[in-house]
Amino acid sequence: EILSAAADAAEQGAIATEPLVARKGRASYLGERSAGHRDPGSQSTALLLRAAAEAAG
């Protein structure tokens, strides 16, 4: 149940990164074009937490 709640929160956090313009890392090379895409680190964390929640049952 805790892992499921964490996965839900991580997914909401990943969605919240979509309108942001990257200022650090490789995505910063895109400037304004980086807006409209989820941060890959936040998305992968959400996927890992969802997989852990499903594995835990």
Short mmCIF file of N, CA and C in Angstrom, two decimals:
data_model
loop_
_atom_site.label_atom_id
_atom_site.label_comp_id
_atom_site.label_asym_id
_atom_site.label_seq_id
_atom_site.Cartn_x
_atom_site.Cartn_y
_atom_site.Cartn_z
N GLU A 1 0.82 -1.19 0.00
CA GLU A 1 0.00 0.00 0.00
C GLU A 1 0.87 1.26 0.00
N ILE A 2 1.94 1.24 0.78
CA ILE A 2 2.84 2.40 0.83
C ILE A 2 3.55 2.56 -0.51
N LEU A 3 4.02 1.46 -1.09
CA LEU A 3 4.68 1.54 -2.39
C LEU A 3 3.73 2.02 -3.47
N SER A 4 2.49 1.61 -3.39
CA SER A 4 1.50 2.06 -4.37
C SER A 4 1.27 3.56 -4.24
N ALA A 5 1.19 4.05 -3.02
CA ALA A 5 1.02 5.49 -2.81
C ALA A 5 2.24 6.26 -3.29
N ALA A 6 3.42 5.71 -3.05
CA ALA A 6 4.65 6.35 -3.53
C ALA A 6 4.69 6.38 -5.05
N ALA A 7 4.26 5.29 -5.68
CA ALA A 7 4.23 5.24 -7.14
C ALA A 7 3.25 6.26 -7.71
N ASP A 8 2.09 6.39 -7.06
CA ASP A 8 1.11 7.39 -7.50
C ASP A 8 1.68 8.80 -7.39
N ALA A 9 2.33 9.08 -6.27
CA ALA A 9 2.93 10.41 -6.07
C ALA A 9 4.05 10.67 -7.07
N ALA A 10 4.84 9.65 -7.35
CA ALA A 10 5.94 9.81 -8.31
C ALA A 10 5.39 10.07 -9.71
N GLU A 11 4.31 9.41 -10.06
CA GLU A 11 3.69 9.63 -11.37
C GLU A 11 3.16 11.06 -11.48
N GLN A 12 2.52 11.53 -10.41
CA GLN A 12 2.04 12.92 -10.42
C GLN A 12 3.20 13.90 -10.53
N GLY A 13 4.30 13.59 -9.85
CA GLY A 13 5.48 14.44 -9.93
C GLY A 13 6.07 14.45 -11.33
N ALA A 14 6.10 13.30 -11.98
CA ALA A 14 6.62 13.21 -13.35
C ALA A 14 5.75 14.03 -14.31
N ILE A 15 4.45 13.93 -14.13
CA ILE A 15 3.53 14.70 -14.97
C ILE A 15 3.75 16.20 -14.76
N ALA A 16 4.04 16.59 -13.52
CA ALA A 16 4.25 18.00 -13.20
C ALA A 16 5.50 18.58 -13.85
N THR A 17 6.41 17.74 -14.32
CA THR A 17 7.63 18.25 -14.96
C THR A 17 7.42 18.60 -16.43
N GLU A 18 6.30 18.22 -17.01
CA GLU A 18 6.08 18.46 -18.45
C GLU A 18 6.19 19.92 -18.86
N PRO A 19 5.60 20.87 -18.16
CA PRO A 19 5.69 22.26 -18.64
C PRO A 19 7.03 22.95 -18.33
N LEU A 20 7.89 22.29 -17.59
CA LEU A 20 9.14 22.93 -17.18
C LEU A 20 10.16 22.94 -18.31
N VAL A 21 10.98 24.00 -18.32
CA VAL A 21 12.09 24.10 -19.27
C VAL A 21 13.35 23.65 -18.56
N ALA A 22 14.05 22.69 -19.15
CA ALA A 22 15.26 22.14 -18.53
C ALA A 22 16.35 23.20 -18.49
N ARG A 23 17.05 23.27 -17.35
CA ARG A 23 18.16 24.21 -17.20
C ARG A 23 19.47 23.50 -16.92
N LYS A 24 19.41 22.22 -16.61
CA LYS A 24 20.60 21.42 -16.31
C LYS A 24 20.57 20.15 -17.15
N GLY A 25 21.74 19.56 -17.34
CA GLY A 25 21.84 18.29 -18.04
C GLY A 25 21.68 18.42 -19.54
N ARG A 26 21.61 17.27 -20.20
CA ARG A 26 21.52 17.25 -21.66
C ARG A 26 20.28 17.94 -22.19
N ALA A 27 19.18 17.80 -21.47
CA ALA A 27 17.94 18.41 -21.94
C ALA A 27 18.05 19.93 -22.02
N SER A 28 18.97 20.52 -21.27
CA SER A 28 19.13 21.98 -21.30
C SER A 28 19.59 22.47 -22.66
N TYR A 29 20.21 21.60 -23.45
CA TYR A 29 20.65 21.99 -24.79
C TYR A 29 19.47 22.34 -25.69
N LEU A 30 18.31 21.81 -25.36
CA LEU A 30 17.11 22.05 -26.16
C LEU A 30 16.42 23.37 -25.83
N GLY A 31 16.75 23.94 -24.70
CA GLY A 31 16.12 25.21 -24.30
C GLY A 31 14.62 25.06 -24.19
N GLU A 32 13.89 25.98 -24.82
CA GLU A 32 12.43 26.00 -24.74
C GLU A 32 11.80 24.73 -25.32
N ARG A 33 12.50 24.06 -26.22
CA ARG A 33 11.95 22.84 -26.82
C ARG A 33 11.85 21.70 -25.81
N SER A 34 12.52 21.83 -24.66
CA SER A 34 12.44 20.78 -23.65
C SER A 34 11.10 20.80 -22.92
N ALA A 35 10.39 21.92 -22.98
CA ALA A 35 9.07 22.00 -22.36
C ALA A 35 8.12 21.09 -23.11
N GLY A 36 7.21 20.47 -22.38
CA GLY A 36 6.24 19.57 -23.00
C GLY A 36 6.64 18.11 -22.95
N HIS A 37 7.80 17.84 -22.33
CA HIS A 37 8.28 16.47 -22.18
C HIS A 37 8.54 16.20 -20.71
N ARG A 38 8.22 14.99 -20.28
CA ARG A 38 8.49 14.62 -18.89
C ARG A 38 9.98 14.45 -18.67
N ASP A 39 10.41 14.80 -17.46
CA ASP A 39 11.79 14.57 -17.07
C ASP A 39 12.03 13.06 -17.05
N PRO A 40 13.05 12.57 -17.76
CA PRO A 40 13.26 11.13 -17.82
C PRO A 40 13.61 10.50 -16.47
N GLY A 41 14.30 11.23 -15.62
CA GLY A 41 14.63 10.69 -14.30
C GLY A 41 13.40 10.50 -13.44
N SER A 42 12.51 11.48 -13.48
CA SER A 42 11.29 11.37 -12.69
C SER A 42 10.38 10.28 -13.24
N GLN A 43 10.34 10.14 -14.55
CA GLN A 43 9.50 9.10 -15.16
C GLN A 43 10.04 7.71 -14.85
N SER A 44 11.35 7.54 -14.92
CA SER A 44 11.92 6.22 -14.63
C SER A 44 11.74 5.86 -13.16
N THR A 45 11.83 6.84 -12.28
CA THR A 45 11.58 6.59 -10.86
C THR A 45 10.14 6.15 -10.63
N ALA A 46 9.21 6.79 -11.31
CA ALA A 46 7.81 6.41 -11.19
C ALA A 46 7.60 4.97 -11.68
N LEU A 47 8.25 4.62 -12.78
CA LEU A 47 8.13 3.25 -13.30
C LEU A 47 8.72 2.22 -12.34
N LEU A 48 9.87 2.55 -11.75
CA LEU A 48 10.49 1.63 -10.78
C LEU A 48 9.60 1.43 -9.56
N LEU A 49 9.04 2.51 -9.06
CA LEU A 49 8.16 2.40 -7.89
C LEU A 49 6.90 1.61 -8.22
N ARG A 50 6.35 1.82 -9.42
CA ARG A 50 5.15 1.08 -9.82
C ARG A 50 5.47 -0.41 -9.92
N ALA A 51 6.62 -0.75 -10.49
CA ALA A 51 7.02 -2.16 -10.61
C ALA A 51 7.22 -2.77 -9.23
N ALA A 52 7.82 -2.03 -8.31
CA ALA A 52 8.03 -2.53 -6.95
C ALA A 52 6.69 -2.75 -6.25
N ALA A 53 5.76 -1.82 -6.45
CA ALA A 53 4.44 -1.95 -5.83
C ALA A 53 3.70 -3.17 -6.36
N GLU A 54 3.79 -3.40 -7.66
CA GLU A 54 3.12 -4.56 -8.25
C GLU A 54 3.78 -5.87 -7.82
N ALA A 55 5.11 -5.86 -7.69
CA ALA A 55 5.82 -7.07 -7.26
C ALA A 55 5.51 -7.41 -5.80
N ALA A 56 5.32 -6.37 -4.98
CA ALA A 56 5.03 -6.58 -3.57
C ALA A 56 3.59 -7.06 -3.36
N GLY A 57 2.76 -6.82 -4.36
CA GLY A 57 1.39 -7.29 -4.29
C GLY A 57 0.52 -6.35 -3.58
#
